Tab-separated table of N, CA and C in Angstrom:
chain	number	residue	atom	x	y	z
A	1	MET	N	0.809	-1.202	0.000
A	1	MET	CA	0.000	0.000	0.000
A	1	MET	C	0.848	1.261	0.000
A	2	SER	N	2.059	1.202	0.492
A	2	SER	CA	2.886	2.405	0.543
A	2	SER	C	3.187	2.940	-0.845
A	3	ARG	N	3.142	2.076	-1.858
A	3	ARG	CA	3.361	2.519	-3.235
A	3	ARG	C	2.355	3.617	-3.599
A	4	SER	N	1.090	3.421	-3.262
A	4	SER	CA	0.057	4.422	-3.568
A	4	SER	C	0.266	5.693	-2.769
A	5	TYR	N	0.673	5.575	-1.530
A	5	TYR	CA	0.900	6.771	-0.712
A	5	TYR	C	2.087	7.570	-1.243
A	6	ASN	N	3.122	6.874	-1.684
A	6	ASN	CA	4.259	7.568	-2.296
A	6	ASN	C	3.836	8.257	-3.584
A	7	ALA	N	3.029	7.575	-4.387
A	7	ALA	CA	2.529	8.164	-5.631
A	7	ALA	C	1.624	9.358	-5.328
A	8	LEU	N	0.858	9.279	-4.256
A	8	LEU	CA	0.001	10.386	-3.838
A	8	LEU	C	0.846	11.615	-3.508
A	9	GLU	N	1.950	11.405	-2.809
A	9	GLU	CA	2.851	12.507	-2.469
A	9	GLU	C	3.518	13.088	-3.717
A	10	ARG	N	3.852	12.232	-4.681
A	10	ARG	CA	4.418	12.738	-5.943
A	10	ARG	C	3.387	13.560	-6.703
A	11	LEU	N	2.149	13.114	-6.697
A	11	LEU	CA	1.075	13.799	-7.420
A	11	LEU	C	0.733	15.151	-6.800
A	12	LEU	N	0.609	15.192	-5.479
A	12	LEU	CA	0.077	16.381	-4.805
A	12	LEU	C	1.126	17.194	-4.045
A	13	GLY	N	2.301	16.654	-3.864
A	13	GLY	CA	3.321	17.378	-3.102
A	13	GLY	C	2.860	17.627	-1.671
A	14	ASN	N	2.964	18.883	-1.229
A	14	ASN	CA	2.596	19.183	0.168
A	14	ASN	C	1.086	19.209	0.394
A	15	ARG	N	0.314	18.905	-0.640
A	15	ARG	CA	-1.139	18.765	-0.479
A	15	ARG	C	-1.537	17.319	-0.182
A	16	ALA	N	-0.550	16.442	-0.036
A	16	ALA	CA	-0.763	15.082	0.453
A	16	ALA	C	-0.336	15.111	1.920
A	17	LEU	N	-1.289	15.120	2.802
A	17	LEU	CA	-1.002	15.277	4.232
A	17	LEU	C	-0.822	13.920	4.892
A	18	ARG	N	0.217	13.831	5.745
A	18	ARG	CA	0.494	12.580	6.449
A	18	ARG	C	0.846	12.794	7.916
A	19	CYS	N	0.972	14.047	8.383
A	19	CYS	CA	1.379	14.249	9.772
A	19	CYS	C	0.196	13.965	10.712
A	20	PRO	N	0.472	13.446	11.897
A	20	PRO	CA	-0.584	13.023	12.821
A	20	PRO	C	-1.619	14.105	13.146
A	21	GLU	N	-1.205	15.352	13.267
A	21	GLU	CA	-2.157	16.420	13.598
A	21	GLU	C	-3.192	16.594	12.476
A	22	ASP	N	-2.721	16.561	11.231
A	22	ASP	CA	-3.631	16.679	10.095
A	22	ASP	C	-4.552	15.468	10.016
A	23	LEU	N	-3.985	14.295	10.211
A	23	LEU	CA	-4.788	13.075	10.117
A	23	LEU	C	-5.880	13.062	11.172
A	24	GLU	N	-5.567	13.544	12.368
A	24	GLU	CA	-6.592	13.611	13.411
A	24	GLU	C	-7.690	14.604	13.031
A	25	ARG	N	-7.299	15.755	12.511
A	25	ARG	CA	-8.277	16.785	12.144
A	25	ARG	C	-9.226	16.280	11.062
A	26	TYR	N	-8.703	15.554	10.082
A	26	TYR	CA	-9.535	15.034	9.000
A	26	TYR	C	-10.201	13.706	9.372
A	27	GLY	N	-9.941	13.212	10.556
A	27	GLY	CA	-10.555	11.977	11.030
A	27	GLY	C	-11.787	12.206	11.875
A	28	LYS	N	-12.239	13.460	11.930
A	28	LYS	CA	-13.448	13.760	12.700
A	28	LYS	C	-14.267	14.821	11.973
A	29	ASP	N	-15.514	14.939	12.391
A	29	ASP	CA	-16.383	15.988	11.878
A	29	ASP	C	-17.148	16.575	13.062
A	30	GLU	N	-18.271	17.171	12.837
A	30	GLU	CA	-19.038	17.794	13.924
A	30	GLU	C	-20.008	16.823	14.592
A	31	SER	N	-19.912	15.539	14.300
A	31	SER	CA	-20.867	14.552	14.807
A	31	SER	C	-20.573	14.068	16.218
A	32	ASP	N	-19.367	14.259	16.707
A	32	ASP	CA	-18.972	13.701	18.005
A	32	ASP	C	-19.076	12.172	18.034
A	33	LEU	N	-18.890	11.535	16.876
A	33	LEU	CA	-18.933	10.080	16.793
A	33	LEU	C	-17.552	9.450	16.938
A	34	GLY	N	-16.562	10.261	17.235
A	34	GLY	CA	-15.220	9.744	17.434
A	34	GLY	C	-14.254	10.260	16.390
A	35	VAL	N	-13.008	9.806	16.535
A	35	VAL	CA	-11.944	10.199	15.620
A	35	VAL	C	-11.446	8.943	14.923
A	36	TYR	N	-11.400	8.985	13.600
A	36	TYR	CA	-10.960	7.874	12.771
A	36	TYR	C	-9.873	8.385	11.832
A	37	PRO	N	-8.647	8.519	12.307
A	37	PRO	CA	-7.598	9.079	11.455
A	37	PRO	C	-7.343	8.236	10.215
A	38	PRO	N	-7.291	8.883	9.053
A	38	PRO	CA	-6.924	8.166	7.833
A	38	PRO	C	-5.409	7.993	7.780
A	39	GLU	N	-4.922	7.304	6.764
A	39	GLU	CA	-3.474	7.198	6.566
A	39	GLU	C	-2.938	8.408	5.816
A	40	ALA	N	-3.810	9.066	5.026
A	40	ALA	CA	-3.397	10.241	4.258
A	40	ALA	C	-4.617	11.084	3.924
A	41	VAL	N	-4.352	12.347	3.634
A	41	VAL	CA	-5.389	13.277	3.174
A	41	VAL	C	-4.918	13.850	1.847
A	42	ALA	N	-5.793	13.838	0.853
A	42	ALA	CA	-5.494	14.394	-0.463
A	42	ALA	C	-6.285	15.682	-0.644
A	43	LEU	N	-5.570	16.811	-0.688
A	43	LEU	CA	-6.201	18.111	-0.911
A	43	LEU	C	-6.158	18.404	-2.410
A	44	VAL	N	-7.160	17.918	-3.132
A	44	VAL	CA	-7.161	18.049	-4.588
A	44	VAL	C	-7.612	19.445	-5.009
A	45	GLN	N	-7.126	19.864	-6.179
A	45	GLN	CA	-7.482	21.173	-6.719
A	45	GLN	C	-8.128	21.090	-8.089
A	46	SER	N	-8.412	19.872	-8.554
A	46	SER	CA	-9.079	19.709	-9.842
A	46	SER	C	-9.765	18.345	-9.879
A	47	VAL	N	-10.706	18.223	-10.799
A	47	VAL	CA	-11.367	16.940	-11.011
A	47	VAL	C	-10.344	15.899	-11.438
A	48	GLU	N	-9.403	16.320	-12.273
A	48	GLU	CA	-8.379	15.384	-12.761
A	48	GLU	C	-7.523	14.840	-11.613
A	49	GLU	N	-7.180	15.706	-10.663
A	49	GLU	CA	-6.423	15.222	-9.495
A	49	GLU	C	-7.256	14.243	-8.687
A	50	ALA	N	-8.522	14.532	-8.513
A	50	ALA	CA	-9.394	13.617	-7.762
A	50	ALA	C	-9.463	12.266	-8.465
A	51	GLN	N	-9.586	12.284	-9.783
A	51	GLN	CA	-9.626	11.035	-10.546
A	51	GLN	C	-8.337	10.241	-10.365
A	52	GLU	N	-7.204	10.928	-10.385
A	52	GLU	CA	-5.925	10.233	-10.232
A	52	GLU	C	-5.774	9.646	-8.827
A	53	VAL	N	-6.222	10.380	-7.815
A	53	VAL	CA	-6.188	9.849	-6.442
A	53	VAL	C	-7.023	8.575	-6.369
A	54	LEU	N	-8.188	8.586	-6.985
A	54	LEU	CA	-9.047	7.394	-6.975
A	54	LEU	C	-8.408	6.239	-7.720
A	55	ARG	N	-7.722	6.516	-8.829
A	55	ARG	CA	-7.009	5.455	-9.556
A	55	ARG	C	-5.914	4.835	-8.685
A	56	LEU	N	-5.131	5.699	-8.031
A	56	LEU	CA	-4.047	5.202	-7.172
A	56	LEU	C	-4.601	4.332	-6.048
A	57	ALA	N	-5.663	4.792	-5.421
A	57	ALA	CA	-6.251	4.040	-4.308
A	57	ALA	C	-6.832	2.715	-4.796
A	58	ALA	N	-7.515	2.739	-5.918
A	58	ALA	CA	-8.128	1.517	-6.442
A	58	ALA	C	-7.077	0.468	-6.781
A	59	ALA	N	-5.929	0.905	-7.267
A	59	ALA	CA	-4.865	-0.025	-7.654
A	59	ALA	C	-4.401	-0.874	-6.478
A	60	ASP	N	-4.454	-0.319	-5.267
A	60	ASP	CA	-4.011	-1.056	-4.076
A	60	ASP	C	-5.152	-1.388	-3.112
A	61	GLY	N	-6.371	-1.167	-3.535
A	61	GLY	CA	-7.516	-1.494	-2.673
A	61	GLY	C	-7.606	-0.624	-1.432
A	62	ILE	N	-7.162	0.616	-1.538
A	62	ILE	CA	-7.188	1.535	-0.393
A	62	ILE	C	-8.546	2.230	-0.341
A	63	PRO	N	-9.209	2.216	0.806
A	63	PRO	CA	-10.494	2.919	0.910
A	63	PRO	C	-10.312	4.432	0.786
A	64	VAL	N	-11.294	5.086	0.185
A	64	VAL	CA	-11.287	6.538	0.022
A	64	VAL	C	-12.576	7.091	0.602
A	65	THR	N	-12.446	8.122	1.415
A	65	THR	CA	-13.604	8.804	1.980
A	65	THR	C	-13.626	10.228	1.460
A	66	PRO	N	-14.645	10.574	0.655
A	66	PRO	CA	-14.746	11.969	0.210
A	66	PRO	C	-15.160	12.856	1.369
A	67	ARG	N	-14.695	14.103	1.339
A	67	ARG	CA	-14.996	15.018	2.433
A	67	ARG	C	-15.169	16.423	1.894
A	68	GLY	N	-16.232	17.066	2.349
A	68	GLY	CA	-16.428	18.476	2.056
A	68	GLY	C	-15.666	19.295	3.084
A	69	LEU	N	-16.400	20.041	3.895
A	69	LEU	CA	-15.751	20.882	4.902
A	69	LEU	C	-15.815	20.283	6.306
A	70	GLY	N	-16.371	19.092	6.440
A	70	GLY	CA	-16.386	18.410	7.732
A	70	GLY	C	-17.352	18.996	8.733
A	71	SER	N	-18.384	19.684	8.259
A	71	SER	CA	-19.338	20.311	9.178
A	71	SER	C	-20.528	19.419	9.484
A	72	GLY	N	-20.569	18.224	8.899
A	72	GLY	CA	-21.712	17.330	9.074
A	72	GLY	C	-21.866	16.802	10.484
A	73	LYS	N	-23.097	16.498	10.825
A	73	LYS	CA	-23.425	15.968	12.149
A	73	LYS	C	-23.758	14.481	12.119
A	74	THR	N	-23.664	13.849	10.935
A	74	THR	CA	-24.077	12.455	10.815
A	74	THR	C	-22.922	11.472	10.695
A	75	GLY	N	-21.693	11.953	10.607
A	75	GLY	CA	-20.544	11.063	10.477
A	75	GLY	C	-20.249	10.642	9.054
A	76	GLY	N	-20.909	11.244	8.076
A	76	GLY	CA	-20.721	10.856	6.679
A	76	GLY	C	-19.319	11.060	6.150
A	77	ALA	N	-18.557	11.961	6.747
A	77	ALA	CA	-17.196	12.242	6.267
A	77	ALA	C	-16.125	11.535	7.099
A	78	LEU	N	-16.527	10.653	7.986
A	78	LEU	CA	-15.548	9.962	8.835
A	78	LEU	C	-14.906	8.793	8.086
A	79	PRO	N	-13.596	8.751	8.024
A	79	PRO	CA	-12.908	7.656	7.339
A	79	PRO	C	-12.796	6.417	8.235
A	80	VAL	N	-13.929	5.791	8.497
A	80	VAL	CA	-13.962	4.675	9.445
A	80	VAL	C	-13.132	3.484	8.997
A	81	GLU	N	-12.802	3.390	7.718
A	81	GLU	CA	-11.965	2.307	7.192
A	81	GLU	C	-10.516	2.729	7.026
A	82	GLY	N	-10.161	3.949	7.478
A	82	GLY	CA	-8.795	4.438	7.288
A	82	GLY	C	-8.605	4.922	5.867
A	83	GLY	N	-7.490	4.575	5.260
A	83	GLY	CA	-7.245	4.922	3.870
A	83	GLY	C	-6.976	6.389	3.632
A	84	ILE	N	-7.573	6.902	2.567
A	84	ILE	CA	-7.335	8.275	2.122
A	84	ILE	C	-8.605	9.098	2.266
A	85	VAL	N	-8.485	10.283	2.821
A	85	VAL	CA	-9.573	11.254	2.780
A	85	VAL	C	-9.342	12.108	1.541
A	86	LEU	N	-10.329	12.150	0.670
A	86	LEU	CA	-10.282	12.962	-0.548
A	86	LEU	C	-11.042	14.251	-0.258
A	87	SER	N	-10.288	15.292	0.076
A	87	SER	CA	-10.890	16.565	0.457
A	87	SER	C	-11.150	17.437	-0.762
A	88	THR	N	-12.375	17.939	-0.851
A	88	THR	CA	-12.754	18.831	-1.946
A	88	THR	C	-12.771	20.294	-1.509
A	89	GLU	N	-12.225	20.589	-0.345
A	89	GLU	CA	-12.315	21.942	0.212
A	89	GLU	C	-11.665	23.021	-0.642
A	90	ARG	N	-10.724	22.647	-1.496
A	90	ARG	CA	-10.047	23.655	-2.333
A	90	ARG	C	-10.727	23.853	-3.688
A	91	LEU	N	-11.742	23.069	-3.955
A	91	LEU	CA	-12.501	23.191	-5.204
A	91	LEU	C	-13.707	24.085	-4.930
A	92	LYS	N	-13.484	25.395	-4.878
A	92	LYS	CA	-14.552	26.290	-4.421
A	92	LYS	C	-14.968	27.351	-5.425
A	93	GLY	N	-14.899	26.994	-6.699
A	93	GLY	CA	-15.285	27.949	-7.728
A	93	GLY	C	-16.756	27.863	-8.100
A	94	ILE	N	-17.352	29.012	-8.279
A	94	ILE	CA	-18.676	29.079	-8.901
A	94	ILE	C	-18.372	29.360	-10.368
A	95	ARG	N	-18.469	28.351	-11.184
A	95	ARG	CA	-18.026	28.465	-12.576
A	95	ARG	C	-19.004	29.227	-13.459
A	96	GLU	N	-20.297	29.040	-13.192
A	96	GLU	CA	-21.287	29.692	-14.041
A	96	GLU	C	-22.617	29.769	-13.310
A	97	ILE	N	-23.303	30.879	-13.503
A	97	ILE	CA	-24.696	30.996	-13.097
A	97	ILE	C	-25.453	31.366	-14.365
A	98	ASP	N	-26.223	30.422	-14.867
A	98	ASP	CA	-26.972	30.578	-16.108
A	98	ASP	C	-28.399	30.985	-15.742
A	99	GLU	N	-28.663	32.283	-15.803
A	99	GLU	CA	-29.962	32.805	-15.401
A	99	GLU	C	-31.093	32.288	-16.287
A	100	GLY	N	-30.836	32.141	-17.578
A	100	GLY	CA	-31.875	31.703	-18.502
A	100	GLY	C	-32.361	30.292	-18.228
A	101	ASN	N	-31.445	29.431	-17.831
A	101	ASN	CA	-31.792	28.029	-17.567
A	101	ASN	C	-31.918	27.716	-16.086
A	102	LEU	N	-31.778	28.752	-15.245
A	102	LEU	CA	-31.849	28.569	-13.791
A	102	LEU	C	-30.898	27.462	-13.347
A	103	LEU	N	-29.639	27.603	-13.742
A	103	LEU	CA	-28.636	26.572	-13.513
A	103	LEU	C	-27.342	27.198	-13.016
A	104	ALA	N	-26.748	26.582	-12.025
A	104	ALA	CA	-25.427	26.998	-11.552
A	104	ALA	C	-24.483	25.815	-11.690
A	105	VAL	N	-23.286	26.098	-12.171
A	105	VAL	CA	-22.240	25.082	-12.250
A	105	VAL	C	-21.216	25.461	-11.187
A	106	VAL	N	-21.065	24.586	-10.193
A	106	VAL	CA	-20.194	24.894	-9.063
A	106	VAL	C	-19.281	23.717	-8.763
A	107	GLU	N	-18.179	24.026	-8.096
A	107	GLU	CA	-17.285	22.985	-7.609
A	107	GLU	C	-17.765	22.553	-6.223
A	108	PRO	N	-17.395	21.360	-5.777
A	108	PRO	CA	-17.945	20.822	-4.531
A	108	PRO	C	-17.548	21.563	-3.259
A	109	GLY	N	-16.465	22.341	-3.284
A	109	GLY	CA	-16.033	23.047	-2.082
A	109	GLY	C	-16.699	24.397	-1.876
A	110	VAL	N	-17.608	24.786	-2.770
A	110	VAL	CA	-18.308	26.064	-2.624
A	110	VAL	C	-19.142	26.033	-1.348
A	111	VAL	N	-18.990	27.061	-0.531
A	111	VAL	CA	-19.790	27.170	0.692
A	111	VAL	C	-21.232	27.460	0.283
A	112	THR	N	-22.163	26.739	0.843
A	112	THR	CA	-23.570	26.859	0.469
A	112	THR	C	-24.074	28.288	0.589
A	113	GLY	N	-23.734	28.975	1.659
A	113	GLY	CA	-24.151	30.363	1.834
A	113	GLY	C	-23.596	31.273	0.759
A	114	ASP	N	-22.376	30.993	0.271
A	114	ASP	CA	-21.794	31.790	-0.809
A	114	ASP	C	-22.574	31.595	-2.109
A	115	LEU	N	-23.011	30.364	-2.375
A	115	LEU	CA	-23.833	30.128	-3.559
A	115	LEU	C	-25.167	30.849	-3.429
A	116	GLN	N	-25.775	30.762	-2.258
A	116	GLN	CA	-27.049	31.457	-2.062
A	116	GLN	C	-26.890	32.959	-2.306
A	117	THR	N	-25.832	33.549	-1.786
A	117	THR	CA	-25.582	34.985	-1.979
A	117	THR	C	-25.382	35.298	-3.456
A	118	ALA	N	-24.601	34.475	-4.154
A	118	ALA	CA	-24.315	34.724	-5.568
A	118	ALA	C	-25.575	34.669	-6.425
A	119	VAL	N	-26.455	33.714	-6.157
A	119	VAL	CA	-27.680	33.643	-6.971
A	119	VAL	C	-28.673	34.732	-6.573
A	120	GLU	N	-28.707	35.083	-5.291
A	120	GLU	CA	-29.605	36.157	-4.853
A	120	GLU	C	-29.220	37.495	-5.467
A	121	GLU	N	-27.922	37.702	-5.722
A	121	GLU	CA	-27.481	38.931	-6.387
A	121	GLU	C	-28.041	39.047	-7.796
A	122	ARG	N	-28.509	37.931	-8.338
A	122	ARG	CA	-29.119	37.909	-9.670
A	122	ARG	C	-30.629	37.700	-9.570
A	123	CYS	N	-31.169	37.944	-8.380
A	123	CYS	CA	-32.613	37.792	-8.114
A	123	CYS	C	-33.087	36.361	-8.335
A	124	LEU	N	-32.222	35.390	-8.050
A	124	LEU	CA	-32.568	33.978	-8.120
A	124	LEU	C	-32.575	33.404	-6.714
A	125	PHE	N	-32.887	32.113	-6.609
A	125	PHE	CA	-33.092	31.495	-5.306
A	125	PHE	C	-32.576	30.061	-5.343
A	126	TYR	N	-31.707	29.716	-4.404
A	126	TYR	CA	-31.263	28.331	-4.224
A	126	TYR	C	-31.847	27.859	-2.902
A	127	PRO	N	-32.884	27.022	-2.926
A	127	PRO	CA	-33.648	26.688	-1.723
A	127	PRO	C	-32.952	25.913	-0.601
A	128	PRO	N	-32.144	24.866	-0.869
A	128	PRO	CA	-31.608	24.127	0.273
A	128	PRO	C	-30.859	25.060	1.235
A	129	ASP	N	-31.195	24.968	2.503
A	129	ASP	CA	-30.548	25.848	3.490
A	129	ASP	C	-30.264	25.099	4.786
A	130	PRO	N	-29.246	24.235	4.753
A	130	PRO	CA	-28.878	23.544	5.992
A	130	PRO	C	-28.512	24.549	7.076
A	131	ALA	N	-28.678	24.154	8.308
A	131	ALA	CA	-28.405	25.047	9.442
A	131	ALA	C	-26.983	25.590	9.413
A	132	SER	N	-26.064	24.846	8.850
A	132	SER	CA	-24.657	25.259	8.813
A	132	SER	C	-24.297	25.893	7.473
A	133	LEU	N	-25.226	26.552	6.797
A	133	LEU	CA	-24.999	27.022	5.432
A	133	LEU	C	-23.804	27.944	5.278
A	134	ASP	N	-23.363	28.584	6.329
A	134	ASP	CA	-22.194	29.458	6.229
A	134	ASP	C	-20.870	28.715	6.385
A	135	VAL	N	-20.922	27.431	6.733
A	135	VAL	CA	-19.690	26.655	6.919
A	135	VAL	C	-19.718	25.296	6.221
A	136	CYS	N	-20.812	24.972	5.543
A	136	CYS	CA	-20.878	23.678	4.852
A	136	CYS	C	-20.716	23.888	3.348
A	137	SER	N	-20.337	22.837	2.645
A	137	SER	CA	-20.077	22.942	1.212
A	137	SER	C	-21.135	22.206	0.406
A	138	ILE	N	-21.235	22.598	-0.847
A	138	ILE	CA	-22.181	21.959	-1.753
A	138	ILE	C	-21.877	20.466	-1.879
A	139	GLY	N	-20.601	20.098	-1.982
A	139	GLY	CA	-20.250	18.679	-2.082
A	139	GLY	C	-20.725	17.887	-0.878
A	140	GLY	N	-20.533	18.436	0.306
A	140	GLY	CA	-21.026	17.779	1.513
A	140	GLY	C	-22.542	17.718	1.533
A	141	ASN	N	-23.195	18.788	1.051
A	141	ASN	CA	-24.664	18.793	0.981
A	141	ASN	C	-25.163	17.691	0.062
A	142	VAL	N	-24.477	17.507	-1.075
A	142	VAL	CA	-24.862	16.457	-2.009
A	142	VAL	C	-24.658	15.087	-1.359
A	143	ALA	N	-23.515	14.893	-0.732
A	143	ALA	CA	-23.199	13.604	-0.110
A	143	ALA	C	-24.192	13.234	0.984
A	144	GLU	N	-24.646	14.233	1.731
A	144	GLU	CA	-25.547	13.980	2.859
A	144	GLU	C	-27.009	14.301	2.551
A	145	ASN	N	-27.282	14.773	1.322
A	145	ASN	CA	-28.635	15.150	0.911
A	145	ASN	C	-29.240	16.159	1.887
A	146	ALA	N	-28.494	17.211	2.146
A	146	ALA	CA	-28.897	18.225	3.118
A	146	ALA	C	-30.181	18.937	2.688
A	147	GLY	N	-30.879	19.445	3.672
A	147	GLY	CA	-32.125	20.145	3.386
A	147	GLY	C	-32.258	21.432	4.156
A	148	GLY	N	-32.606	21.328	5.411
A	148	GLY	CA	-32.873	22.498	6.235
A	148	GLY	C	-34.363	22.793	6.279
A	149	PRO	N	-34.739	23.874	6.948
A	149	PRO	CA	-36.161	24.174	7.139
A	149	PRO	C	-36.948	24.341	5.837
A	150	ARG	N	-36.312	24.827	4.785
A	150	ARG	CA	-37.025	25.018	3.519
A	150	ARG	C	-37.336	23.702	2.812
A	151	ALA	N	-36.748	22.606	3.267
A	151	ALA	CA	-36.947	21.310	2.610
A	151	ALA	C	-38.410	20.898	2.598
A	152	PHE	N	-39.164	21.294	3.595
A	152	PHE	CA	-40.581	20.918	3.640
A	152	PHE	C	-41.340	21.486	2.445
A	153	LYS	N	-40.954	22.660	2.003
A	153	LYS	CA	-41.628	23.300	0.879
A	153	LYS	C	-40.942	23.018	-0.460
A	154	TYR	N	-39.592	23.039	-0.478
A	154	TYR	CA	-38.869	22.996	-1.740
A	154	TYR	C	-38.107	21.708	-2.003
A	155	GLY	N	-37.975	20.845	-1.019
A	155	GLY	CA	-37.208	19.620	-1.200
A	155	GLY	C	-35.767	19.774	-0.730
A	156	VAL	N	-35.044	18.684	-0.808
A	156	VAL	CA	-33.663	18.615	-0.333
A	156	VAL	C	-32.688	18.753	-1.502
A	157	THR	N	-31.413	18.690	-1.205
A	157	THR	CA	-30.369	18.940	-2.198
A	157	THR	C	-30.531	18.092	-3.461
A	158	ARG	N	-30.906	16.828	-3.335
A	158	ARG	CA	-30.977	15.962	-4.530
A	158	ARG	C	-31.919	16.520	-5.596
A	159	GLU	N	-32.915	17.319	-5.188
A	159	GLU	CA	-33.848	17.907	-6.154
A	159	GLU	C	-33.194	19.014	-6.993
A	160	TYR	N	-31.980	19.414	-6.631
A	160	TYR	CA	-31.320	20.532	-7.297
A	160	TYR	C	-30.000	20.150	-7.957
A	161	VAL	N	-29.763	18.865	-8.133
A	161	VAL	CA	-28.535	18.383	-8.763
A	161	VAL	C	-28.906	17.735	-10.102
A	162	LEU	N	-28.297	18.242	-11.173
A	162	LEU	CA	-28.549	17.690	-12.502
A	162	LEU	C	-27.427	16.803	-12.986
A	163	ALA	N	-26.196	17.058	-12.539
A	163	ALA	CA	-25.056	16.262	-13.001
A	163	ALA	C	-23.900	16.422	-12.020
A	164	LEU	N	-23.034	15.428	-12.006
A	164	LEU	CA	-21.838	15.439	-11.151
A	164	LEU	C	-20.649	14.931	-11.945
A	165	ASP	N	-19.478	15.497	-11.693
A	165	ASP	CA	-18.234	14.952	-12.212
A	165	ASP	C	-17.517	14.296	-11.054
């Protein structure tokens, strides 16, 4: 398995985290369900890097846990099997807001509140509003199917996702 970890370090450089303090931080979320330190954390900056991390892990059967910003309360981002945490926190671009088609193209690390602000500036509305909207990411919302109080009227995150890379 060390072959994949070495390749991960070659691919990401100092964005491949292995020190115990980092591993502990990425081994927990806001759920208070415990700490499950991974063997490594991959701070990817592109879809292509994420794909390569997944290829490396698959080659050696290493488990991968995707992670947004770690604000979840359900334990969805906990790497209970160890392996690699694939962090999307650096993928925070709002690539496009298409007013005509009521569509936004965003990266998974975009903070939900930032997306809401960006669409509201164009007199649009993004309904999902988890309680942690100022600290949670769209990727985490998708992974956990976040909703919030507006979910009763407008539905949860899955109702607002058309495609994923």
